[in-house]
Amino acid sequence: MLTATLKSLLSRKLRLVLSGLAVVLAVMFVSGSMVIRDTLGRSIDNQFTGAYVDTDLHVSLKPKVKAGTGEKAVVPPADPAMVERVAKVPGVGAAVGVVKAEGARVLGKDGRLVPGTGGPRYGESWRGEGELLSLRSGSEPRTDTEVAINAGLAKKGGFKVGDRIGVLTSEPKQTFTVAGVFGYTEGRDSIGGEQTVAFTVPVAQQLMMGEAGGFSGVKIDAASGASVASVRSALTKELGAGFEVLTGKELAKKDSDASRGVLDLMGQVLLGFAAVAVLVGIFLIVNTFSIIIAQRIKELALLRALGASRRQMINSVLLESFVVGLVSSALGLAAGVGIGALGASLLSGSIDGLAVGSLQVPASAVVTAFAVGILVTMMAALFPAMRAAKVAPIAVIRASATTDGKGRKQTWTGGVLFGLGAVLLALSLFGDSGIGMMLVGVLLVFVGVALLAPLISKPSVWALGVPFSRSLPGQLGRRNSARNPRRTAVTASAMMIGVALVTAISTVAVSAEKSVGDVVSHDLKADLMAVGESGSALSAAIDPAALAEAGRSAGVKNVAAMSFDMATVGKDKQPVVAWQDWSVARDMLGVREKQGSIGSLAAGTVVMNEATAKSRGVGVGDKITVQLQRGEPRTYKVAGIFENTALAEGLVVPWADAEAGFRAKQPSQAFFELSAGASVSEVRPQLEKHLKYSPEVSLKTKSEVLDLYSGGFAMILTVVQALLGVAMLIAVLGIVNTLALSVLERTSELGALRAIGLSRGQTIRMIMSESVVISLFGALLGIVVGGVLGLAVARAMREQGVTELSLPWSQMFTYLVGAAVVGVLASLAPARRGARLNVLRAISHG
Amino acid sequence: MTKLYGAGEAQVAALRGVSVELAQGEFTAIMGPSGSGKSTLMHCLAGLDAVTAGDVFVGDLQVNGMSDKELTRMRRSQIGFIFQQFNLLPTLTAEENILLPLSIAGRKPSKDWFDRVIDTVGLAGRLAHRPTELSGGQQQRVACARALVSQPEVIFADEPTGNLDSTSGTEVLKFLQYSVRTLGQTIVMVTHDPNAASYSDRVVFLADGQIVDELREPTADTVLDMMRKIDVQARVA
């Protein structure tokens, strides 16, 4: 039985190679993403090793608001009393209060920010020369107007000792003299692409911690003779909860983890690709094995007649799939390592001075590659295997049937899965369930549609083929594509998945874009906006004094400035915003009152949108306690609730609290409403002059802001369309497979057609039409499923400001055209084969 | 005509210098034991297989040396086929199958001729049926109609009754005979069945790749006698 299996495996190499390719692709993405993460991850870790060689232990206060991935938490300031308290703990040799925090941005000679190099921008207190750093030129900062900068920053900005540099911190621009340039151990200019400005201690405290006397932490040297571990436990015992005690190594790890954020994102994108490849690949494998079994009915029946048991039949097919999975996984792993190496070297270019270490292939990547590859292949082959086992021995003498059975069971299963998927989706979209349930729901819907597709494949293919039926080859092709509804459906389903995903995401994107566009053009009264280039509200800062002056410019009627941050309410993170003048902002943004009063924001009160009120379960008059980044938790009374709008989100707190409690004290966005008669072109240059020293923001008109917004979506769509490319590639393999089989099955038919005068060209066109019809059917299914899915998701995002529903017609049309092209491409090889058949041999083929 | 298969030691001669002229408006049967080369002869005549040496003409057209395009054109207008396995397209109705050669060639059927062909094969009531809904005899009659409808110079029939019971077979043979005598069609049929050959006007006997004899106005008995004679000669040799 084993020999028989392996022999038949080898005799169908091509078909197996095709189905194996899907597995190869899936495994490639899975292992590639792991290799990239590991290789770059270690390279980044290497950069940070030694970042705290001068620190045995480090004590800091726990952050008030937990940081998200890739973000650094804001460490609350520790007072000098804490340094003294730490110094008294047994085993502590030296305890020094230090300041080190992100957010010191240096302006270059052109007045713009010195370009980043992938690392953080630190502002710290001068810690003195020592094991970690040493001066390359100049001296340490001695006065409050002097700073030392690291060599990496000096090189990037072209600064040397004696230069005057502008630095933005939690305060607006201040100017300092470069007293010294320092480098790190082993002659390094920068650690992980970081830029550091070292101030004197009082200046660092004021600018970086926001208060005099505040430290970000205490640097501890263990007393000689005391082990770091014992000092650590003593510290933990003495200080209790609310403090974080870390070794130098752990601190370095924390820094490198924050730098790894981009890797996580990258890894997730690649895993998404892998998931799609796996999903589409499953359809391809099911199809291939079904085809192989249909082709081998006689052979299987013979084996049964010779006494093979059903179990042996199943095992035989599963063994085949195991071999295919094993070989494909190995190839996929090799390709993944290749992609990983390529990706790592490409990505490392984006991080300055990152030396990519040796290629890392983690054991987990190898294990995952084989587990995914083999399991997926065997699972996909199980159903065809079970069908193989059902072949009756009598089939050996019966002519093999090439049409499918009714598949009533399949229809039922499909219906149930589809229903279940739809329910899960609805629950996750409109209830409180998480994204996991949504993914499962989407998966079930896809599988359900694929199983139900044979029901509609005959009429759909029939209808889709109408344009082809004007010519005879087209007509024959159209009829052929309707011959095996189940095979057509499985083949088309592979195409469906990719198209459905992209259509769904496009639908959400255009709906969101249209909603925002509507709000901006109808509700927003601002004519010019100062927003961050990156579109991120967190990083940008606008000098409040300059803003106030800008607001007094001729032609400006009103200014509204806002700041944004993350806070904690209860245990959850909650976005919070503050407006410098809420009553002006409210009017400029066209915010509509829903309940209570949103007129003005008195101290101790908040207003919020409906979505936030709902998710927090509060109403007007209720109390809500908010933990901002700095300071103690504040309890507010809910003064009013406003209608959801894309322009004003979340929870609005009074400006004074934002200045005291937000990560940044300065506004990050500003909106300008012009007086009647003033023109944008006149006012804009004046405003630009005032905002010269707030280089992180630039002035934009309404339409420019919308472009910025669309640009974000365009980028997401590009990634998703690349995903579609992968899915389509696999779907093409499926179509090639199905067509190749059709050609084989209908060899004698093709021979007869050729004998009665069908030319090679007509044969090619016939097979091509079949291919295009199947491909279009898949794309159409995808567009319908994806469109409905997208509309459902967009509808569920109404509280996030997606109030309009819109379908991406032009993209949907493009996908259809793309599918037609794919159909043509997929048919090339099988059609050539069909056209090249030897007429004589084809006729006598059986 | 000479036709060789394979090369070197394994070379087999299927036809060794066969020269034969098949008259227009005649029903010719090619007979011979299996391996005698009768199918190869027909395939070479029809341009389905290329001769190794010699020339083949259908009417004025030289078949050997034709490109695939020319062969296709010839098959469309000059040649009709009837196969042992019927070879109808399962997706098409009987009528569509019959009209297929004309559709492929992009020609319009002549209504009168079509009706006459349908009438002759007696399929008037079955035109909307698909091949799977027809009996073997009916399917072969559809195939005959398909060959006739384009009014080719010659129809090649490869064991047309090989897959039919004797009643259906007789029907088909009578109908082939009728189309030669009444409609003036030229038919060349390969068969190993003496009874089938008896419906033809002329029987050409092949043995070992050569024409050994021929009969005019055959009956089943004279054909059978001739077969026995050839068989004995072969054994003596």
PDB file of N, CA, C and O in Angstrom, chain A residues 447-499:
ATOM      1  N   VAL A 447     -15.867  30.228   4.552  1.00  0.00           N
ATOM      2  CA  VAL A 447     -16.009  28.789   4.302  1.00  0.00           C
ATOM      3  C   VAL A 447     -17.461  28.476   3.925  1.00  0.00           C
ATOM      4  O   VAL A 447     -17.726  27.710   2.997  1.00  0.00           O
ATOM      5  N   GLY A 448     -18.394  29.104   4.649  1.00  0.00           N
ATOM      6  CA  GLY A 448     -19.813  28.881   4.357  1.00  0.00           C
ATOM      7  C   GLY A 448     -20.153  29.279   2.934  1.00  0.00           C
ATOM      8  O   GLY A 448     -20.799  28.510   2.202  1.00  0.00           O
ATOM      9  N   VAL A 449     -19.693  30.449   2.530  1.00  0.00           N
ATOM     10  CA  VAL A 449     -19.978  30.904   1.159  1.00  0.00           C
ATOM     11  C   VAL A 449     -19.369  29.934   0.155  1.00  0.00           C
ATOM     12  O   VAL A 449     -19.992  29.567  -0.843  1.00  0.00           O
ATOM     13  N   ALA A 450     -18.131  29.470   0.457  1.00  0.00           N
ATOM     14  CA  ALA A 450     -17.472  28.546  -0.471  1.00  0.00           C
ATOM     15  C   ALA A 450     -18.286  27.269  -0.620  1.00  0.00           C
ATOM     16  O   ALA A 450     -18.419  26.724  -1.712  1.00  0.00           O
ATOM     17  N   LEU A 451     -18.853  26.795   0.496  1.00  0.00           N
ATOM     18  CA  LEU A 451     -19.634  25.555   0.435  1.00  0.00           C
ATOM     19  C   LEU A 451     -20.981  25.781  -0.237  1.00  0.00           C
ATOM     20  O   LEU A 451     -21.533  24.880  -0.859  1.00  0.00           O
ATOM     21  N   LEU A 452     -21.514  26.991  -0.081  1.00  0.00           N
ATOM     22  CA  LEU A 452     -22.813  27.285  -0.701  1.00  0.00           C
ATOM     23  C   LEU A 452     -22.658  27.651  -2.175  1.00  0.00           C
ATOM     24  O   LEU A 452     -23.610  27.559  -2.953  1.00  0.00           O
ATOM     25  N   ALA A 453     -21.439  28.050  -2.530  1.00  0.00           N
ATOM     26  CA  ALA A 453     -21.219  28.569  -3.885  1.00  0.00           C
ATOM     27  C   ALA A 453     -21.667  27.624  -5.003  1.00  0.00           C
ATOM     28  O   ALA A 453     -22.174  28.089  -6.022  1.00  0.00           O
ATOM     29  N   PRO A 454     -21.493  26.286  -4.842  1.00  0.00           N
ATOM     30  CA  PRO A 454     -21.931  25.414  -5.937  1.00  0.00           C
ATOM     31  C   PRO A 454     -23.397  25.617  -6.302  1.00  0.00           C
ATOM     32  O   PRO A 454     -23.779  25.437  -7.455  1.00  0.00           O
ATOM     33  N   LEU A 455     -24.215  26.007  -5.308  1.00  0.00           N
ATOM     34  CA  LEU A 455     -25.637  26.221  -5.572  1.00  0.00           C
ATOM     35  C   LEU A 455     -25.845  27.292  -6.631  1.00  0.00           C
ATOM     36  O   LEU A 455     -26.714  27.167  -7.493  1.00  0.00           O
ATOM     37  N   ILE A 456     -25.053  28.356  -6.515  1.00  0.00           N
ATOM     38  CA  ILE A 456     -25.276  29.471  -7.438  1.00  0.00           C
ATOM     39  C   ILE A 456     -24.255  29.480  -8.564  1.00  0.00           C
ATOM     40  O   ILE A 456     -24.326  30.315  -9.441  1.00  0.00           O
ATOM     41  N   SER A 457     -23.312  28.554  -8.520  1.00  0.00           N
ATOM     42  CA  SER A 457     -22.241  28.654  -9.515  1.00  0.00           C
ATOM     43  C   SER A 457     -22.783  28.421 -10.916  1.00  0.00           C
ATOM     44  O   SER A 457     -22.375  29.092 -11.856  1.00  0.00           O
ATOM     45  N   LYS A 458     -23.709  27.475 -11.080  1.00  0.00           N
ATOM     46  CA  LYS A 458     -24.201  27.174 -12.420  1.00  0.00           C
ATOM     47  C   LYS A 458     -24.891  28.397 -13.045  1.00  0.00           C
ATOM     48  O   LYS A 458     -24.473  28.859 -14.108  1.00  0.00           O
ATOM     49  N   PRO A 459     -25.917  28.941 -12.375  1.00  0.00           N
ATOM     50  CA  PRO A 459     -26.565  30.111 -12.982  1.00  0.00           C
ATOM     51  C   PRO A 459     -25.635  31.311 -13.104  1.00  0.00           C
ATOM     52  O   PRO A 459     -25.690  32.031 -14.108  1.00  0.00           O
ATOM     53  N   SER A 460     -24.762  31.516 -12.103  1.00  0.00           N
ATOM     54  CA  SER A 460     -23.896  32.704 -12.153  1.00  0.00           C
ATOM     55  C   SER A 460     -22.933  32.605 -13.316  1.00  0.00           C
ATOM     56  O   SER A 460     -22.736  33.551 -14.078  1.00  0.00           O
ATOM     57  N   VAL A 461     -22.305  31.421 -13.426  1.00  0.00           N
ATOM     58  CA  VAL A 461     -21.333  31.226 -14.489  1.00  0.00           C
ATOM     59  C   VAL A 461     -22.033  31.361 -15.835  1.00  0.00           C
ATOM     60  O   VAL A 461     -21.509  31.934 -16.780  1.00  0.00           O
ATOM     61  N   TRP A 462     -23.246  30.839 -15.879  1.00  0.00           N
ATOM     62  CA  TRP A 462     -24.044  30.934 -17.090  1.00  0.00           C
ATOM     63  C   TRP A 462     -24.233  32.406 -17.479  1.00  0.00           C
ATOM     64  O   TRP A 462     -24.003  32.805 -18.608  1.00  0.00           O
ATOM     65  N   ALA A 463     -24.621  33.201 -16.481  1.00  0.00           N
ATOM     66  CA  ALA A 463     -24.893  34.619 -16.747  1.00  0.00           C
ATOM     67  C   ALA A 463     -23.603  35.367 -17.087  1.00  0.00           C
ATOM     68  O   ALA A 463     -23.565  36.177 -18.009  1.00  0.00           O
ATOM     69  N   LEU A 464     -22.540  35.066 -16.332  1.00  0.00           N
ATOM     70  CA  LEU A 464     -21.273  35.758 -16.563  1.00  0.00           C
ATOM     71  C   LEU A 464     -20.724  35.454 -17.948  1.00  0.00           C
ATOM     72  O   LEU A 464     -19.989  36.243 -18.529  1.00  0.00           O
ATOM     73  N   GLY A 465     -21.084  34.266 -18.462  1.00  0.00           N
ATOM     74  CA  GLY A 465     -20.530  33.850 -19.741  1.00  0.00           C
ATOM     75  C   GLY A 465     -21.225  34.470 -20.929  1.00  0.00           C
ATOM     76  O   GLY A 465     -20.783  34.294 -22.067  1.00  0.00           O
ATOM     77  N   VAL A 466     -22.316  35.194 -20.680  1.00  0.00           N
ATOM     78  CA  VAL A 466     -23.085  35.747 -21.799  1.00  0.00           C
ATOM     79  C   VAL A 466     -22.201  36.533 -22.787  1.00  0.00           C
ATOM     80  O   VAL A 466     -22.291  36.317 -23.989  1.00  0.00           O
ATOM     81  N   PRO A 467     -21.321  37.411 -22.257  1.00  0.00           N
ATOM     82  CA  PRO A 467     -20.517  38.186 -23.218  1.00  0.00           C
ATOM     83  C   PRO A 467     -19.633  37.313 -24.108  1.00  0.00           C
ATOM     84  O   PRO A 467     -19.210  37.751 -25.169  1.00  0.00           O
ATOM     85  N   PHE A 468     -19.365  36.086 -23.653  1.00  0.00           N
ATOM     86  CA  PHE A 468     -18.450  35.244 -24.421  1.00  0.00           C
ATOM     87  C   PHE A 468     -19.185  34.430 -25.475  1.00  0.00           C
ATOM     88  O   PHE A 468     -18.583  33.863 -26.363  1.00  0.00           O
ATOM     89  N   SER A 469     -20.511  34.319 -25.327  1.00  0.00           N
ATOM     90  CA  SER A 469     -21.220  33.325 -26.119  1.00  0.00           C
ATOM     91  C   SER A 469     -21.456  33.787 -27.540  1.00  0.00           C
ATOM     92  O   SER A 469     -22.092  33.105 -28.311  1.00  0.00           O
ATOM     93  N   ARG A 470     -20.930  34.981 -27.886  1.00  0.00           N
ATOM     94  CA  ARG A 470     -21.115  35.398 -29.267  1.00  0.00           C
ATOM     95  C   ARG A 470     -20.241  34.567 -30.203  1.00  0.00           C
ATOM     96  O   ARG A 470     -20.600  34.313 -31.328  1.00  0.00           O
ATOM     97  N   SER A 471     -19.069  34.159 -29.693  1.00  0.00           N
ATOM     98  CA  SER A 471     -18.232  33.315 -30.542  1.00  0.00           C
ATOM     99  C   SER A 471     -18.389  31.868 -30.102  1.00  0.00           C
ATOM    100  O   SER A 471     -18.701  31.599 -28.946  1.00  0.00           O
ATOM    101  N   LEU A 472     -18.146  30.956 -31.011  1.00  0.00           N
ATOM    102  CA  LEU A 472     -18.337  29.547 -30.677  1.00  0.00           C
ATOM    103  C   LEU A 472     -17.384  29.076 -29.579  1.00  0.00           C
ATOM    104  O   LEU A 472     -17.819  28.425 -28.633  1.00  0.00           O
ATOM    105  N   PRO A 473     -16.081  29.398 -29.652  1.00  0.00           N
ATOM    106  CA  PRO A 473     -15.197  28.942 -28.575  1.00  0.00           C
ATOM    107  C   PRO A 473     -15.653  29.473 -27.215  1.00  0.00           C
ATOM    108  O   PRO A 473     -15.613  28.756 -26.211  1.00  0.00           O
ATOM    109  N   GLY A 474     -16.098  30.732 -27.188  1.00  0.00           N
ATOM    110  CA  GLY A 474     -16.572  31.318 -25.942  1.00  0.00           C
ATOM    111  C   GLY A 474     -17.775  30.555 -25.411  1.00  0.00           C
ATOM    112  O   GLY A 474     -17.886  30.269 -24.226  1.00  0.00           O
ATOM    113  N   GLN A 475     -18.661  30.200 -26.325  1.00  0.00           N
ATOM    114  CA  GLN A 475     -19.869  29.480 -25.942  1.00  0.00           C
ATOM    115  C   GLN A 475     -19.515  28.117 -25.343  1.00  0.00           C
ATOM    116  O   GLN A 475     -20.048  27.718 -24.312  1.00  0.00           O
ATOM    117  N   LEU A 476     -18.576  27.429 -26.008  1.00  0.00           N
ATOM    118  CA  LEU A 476     -18.166  26.114 -25.502  1.00  0.00           C
ATOM    119  C   LEU A 476     -17.507  26.260 -24.136  1.00  0.00           C
ATOM    120  O   LEU A 476     -17.767  25.477 -23.223  1.00  0.00           O
ATOM    121  N   GLY A 477     -16.656  27.279 -23.993  1.00  0.00           N
ATOM    122  CA  GLY A 477     -15.969  27.515 -22.729  1.00  0.00           C
ATOM    123  C   GLY A 477     -16.951  27.799 -21.618  1.00  0.00           C
ATOM    124  O   GLY A 477     -16.839  27.299 -20.502  1.00  0.00           O
ATOM    125  N   ARG A 478     -17.944  28.620 -21.923  1.00  0.00           N
ATOM    126  CA  ARG A 478     -18.959  28.973 -20.947  1.00  0.00           C
ATOM    127  C   ARG A 478     -19.694  27.725 -20.480  1.00  0.00           C
ATOM    128  O   ARG A 478     -19.936  27.529 -19.295  1.00  0.00           O
ATOM    129  N   ARG A 479     -20.022  26.848 -21.435  1.00  0.00           N
ATOM    130  CA  ARG A 479     -20.724  25.617 -21.051  1.00  0.00           C
ATOM    131  C   ARG A 479     -19.835  24.729 -20.206  1.00  0.00           C
ATOM    132  O   ARG A 479     -20.285  24.089 -19.260  1.00  0.00           O
ATOM    133  N   ASN A 480     -18.556  24.664 -20.578  1.00  0.00           N
ATOM    134  CA  ASN A 480     -17.648  23.822 -19.813  1.00  0.00           C
ATOM    135  C   ASN A 480     -17.525  24.292 -18.367  1.00  0.00           C
ATOM    136  O   ASN A 480     -17.428  23.490 -17.450  1.00  0.00           O
ATOM    137  N   SER A 481     -17.524  25.618 -18.175  1.00  0.00           N
ATOM    138  CA  SER A 481     -17.345  26.114 -16.810  1.00  0.00           C
ATOM    139  C   SER A 481     -18.558  25.809 -15.942  1.00  0.00           C
ATOM    140  O   SER A 481     -18.480  25.851 -14.727  1.00  0.00           O
ATOM    141  N   ALA A 482     -19.687  25.500 -16.577  1.00  0.00           N
ATOM    142  CA  ALA A 482     -20.882  25.180 -15.794  1.00  0.00           C
ATOM    143  C   ALA A 482     -21.010  23.682 -15.559  1.00  0.00           C
ATOM    144  O   ALA A 482     -21.973  23.213 -14.974  1.00  0.00           O
ATOM    145  N   ARG A 483     -20.022  22.914 -16.021  1.00  0.00           N
ATOM    146  CA  ARG A 483     -20.168  21.459 -15.958  1.00  0.00           C
ATOM    147  C   ARG A 483     -19.949  20.875 -14.576  1.00  0.00           C
ATOM    148  O   ARG A 483     -20.586  19.907 -14.199  1.00  0.00           O
ATOM    149  N   ASN A 484     -18.976  21.390 -13.839  1.00  0.00           N
ATOM    150  CA  ASN A 484     -18.691  20.857 -12.504  1.00  0.00           C
ATOM    151  C   ASN A 484     -18.872  21.973 -11.484  1.00  0.00           C
ATOM    152  O   ASN A 484     -17.909  22.608 -11.081  1.00  0.00           O
ATOM    153  N   PRO A 485     -20.122  22.200 -11.067  1.00  0.00           N
ATOM    154  CA  PRO A 485     -20.390  23.361 -10.191  1.00  0.00           C
ATOM    155  C   PRO A 485     -19.512  23.357  -8.953  1.00  0.00           C
ATOM    156  O   PRO A 485     -19.041  24.395  -8.510  1.00  0.00           O
ATOM    157  N   ARG A 486     -19.267  22.173  -8.383  1.00  0.00           N
ATOM    158  CA  ARG A 486     -18.530  22.146  -7.127  1.00  0.00           C
ATOM    159  C   ARG A 486     -17.072  22.519  -7.350  1.00  0.00           C
ATOM    160  O   ARG A 486     -16.492  23.296  -6.610  1.00  0.00           O
ATOM    161  N   ARG A 487     -16.515  21.960  -8.419  1.00  0.00           N
ATOM    162  CA  ARG A 487     -15.114  22.263  -8.711  1.00  0.00           C
ATOM    163  C   ARG A 487     -14.970  23.744  -9.058  1.00  0.00           C
ATOM    164  O   ARG A 487     -14.053  24.423  -8.591  1.00  0.00           O
ATOM    165  N   THR A 488     -15.895  24.236  -9.866  1.00  0.00           N
ATOM    166  CA  THR A 488     -15.870  25.656 -10.221  1.00  0.00           C
ATOM    167  C   THR A 488     -15.960  26.513  -8.962  1.00  0.00           C
ATOM    168  O   THR A 488     -15.233  27.488  -8.801  1.00  0.00           O
ATOM    169  N   ALA A 489     -16.834  26.112  -8.048  1.00  0.00           N
ATOM    170  CA  ALA A 489     -17.054  26.907  -6.838  1.00  0.00           C
ATOM    171  C   ALA A 489     -15.805  26.933  -5.970  1.00  0.00           C
ATOM    172  O   ALA A 489     -15.416  27.984  -5.460  1.00  0.00           O
ATOM    173  N   VAL A 490     -15.168  25.780  -5.792  1.00  0.00           N
ATOM    174  CA  VAL A 490     -13.973  25.746  -4.939  1.00  0.00           C
ATOM    175  C   VAL A 490     -12.863  26.593  -5.568  1.00  0.00           C
ATOM    176  O   VAL A 490     -12.187  27.359  -4.898  1.00  0.00           O
ATOM    177  N   THR A 491     -12.729  26.459  -6.882  1.00  0.00           N
ATOM    178  CA  THR A 491     -11.697  27.224  -7.576  1.00  0.00           C
ATOM    179  C   THR A 491     -11.966  28.722  -7.435  1.00  0.00           C
ATOM    180  O   THR A 491     -11.067  29.510  -7.143  1.00  0.00           O
ATOM    181  N   ALA A 492     -13.226  29.084  -7.639  1.00  0.00           N
ATOM    182  CA  ALA A 492     -13.587  30.500  -7.576  1.00  0.00           C
ATOM    183  C   ALA A 492     -13.475  31.026  -6.144  1.00  0.00           C
ATOM    184  O   ALA A 492     -13.147  32.191  -5.930  1.00  0.00           O
ATOM    185  N   SER A 493     -13.714  30.168  -5.154  1.00  0.00           N
ATOM    186  CA  SER A 493     -13.673  30.618  -3.760  1.00  0.00           C
ATOM    187  C   SER A 493     -12.294  31.107  -3.379  1.00  0.00           C
ATOM    188  O   SER A 493     -12.151  32.039  -2.579  1.00  0.00           O
ATOM    189  N   ALA A 494     -11.279  30.456  -3.940  1.00  0.00           N
ATOM    190  CA  ALA A 494      -9.916  30.895  -3.641  1.00  0.00           C
ATOM    191  C   ALA A 494      -9.744  32.341  -4.098  1.00  0.00           C
ATOM    192  O   ALA A 494      -9.124  33.150  -3.423  1.00  0.00           O
ATOM    193  N   MET A 495     -10.330  32.646  -5.246  1.00  0.00           N
ATOM    194  CA  MET A 495     -10.284  34.021  -5.755  1.00  0.00           C
ATOM    195  C   MET A 495     -11.134  34.935  -4.877  1.00  0.00           C
ATOM    196  O   MET A 495     -10.773  36.067  -4.584  1.00  0.00           O
ATOM    197  N   MET A 496     -12.265  34.394  -4.431  1.00  0.00           N
ATOM    198  CA  MET A 496     -13.205  35.203  -3.633  1.00  0.00           C
ATOM    199  C   MET A 496     -12.543  35.805  -2.396  1.00  0.00           C
ATOM    200  O   MET A 496     -12.729  36.982  -2.091  1.00  0.00           O
ATOM    201  N   ILE A 497     -11.771  34.979  -1.667  1.00  0.00           N
ATOM    202  CA  ILE A 497     -11.270  35.415  -0.357  1.00  0.00           C
ATOM    203  C   ILE A 497     -10.447  36.691  -0.464  1.00  0.00           C
ATOM    204  O   ILE A 497     -10.706  37.672   0.245  1.00  0.00           O
ATOM    205  N   GLY A 498      -9.490  36.695  -1.389  1.00  0.00           N
ATOM    206  CA  GLY A 498      -8.655  37.877  -1.535  1.00  0.00           C
ATOM    207  C   GLY A 498      -9.483  39.098  -1.889  1.00  0.00           C
ATOM    208  O   GLY A 498      -9.366  40.157  -1.258  1.00  0.00           O
ATOM    209  N   VAL A 499     -10.345  38.926  -2.889  1.00  0.00           N
ATOM    210  CA  VAL A 499     -11.144  40.070  -3.351  1.00  0.00           C
ATOM    211  C   VAL A 499     -12.075  40.544  -2.230  1.00  0.00           C
ATOM    212  O   VAL A 499     -12.254  41.749  -2.025  1.00  0.00           O
TER     213      VAL A 499
END
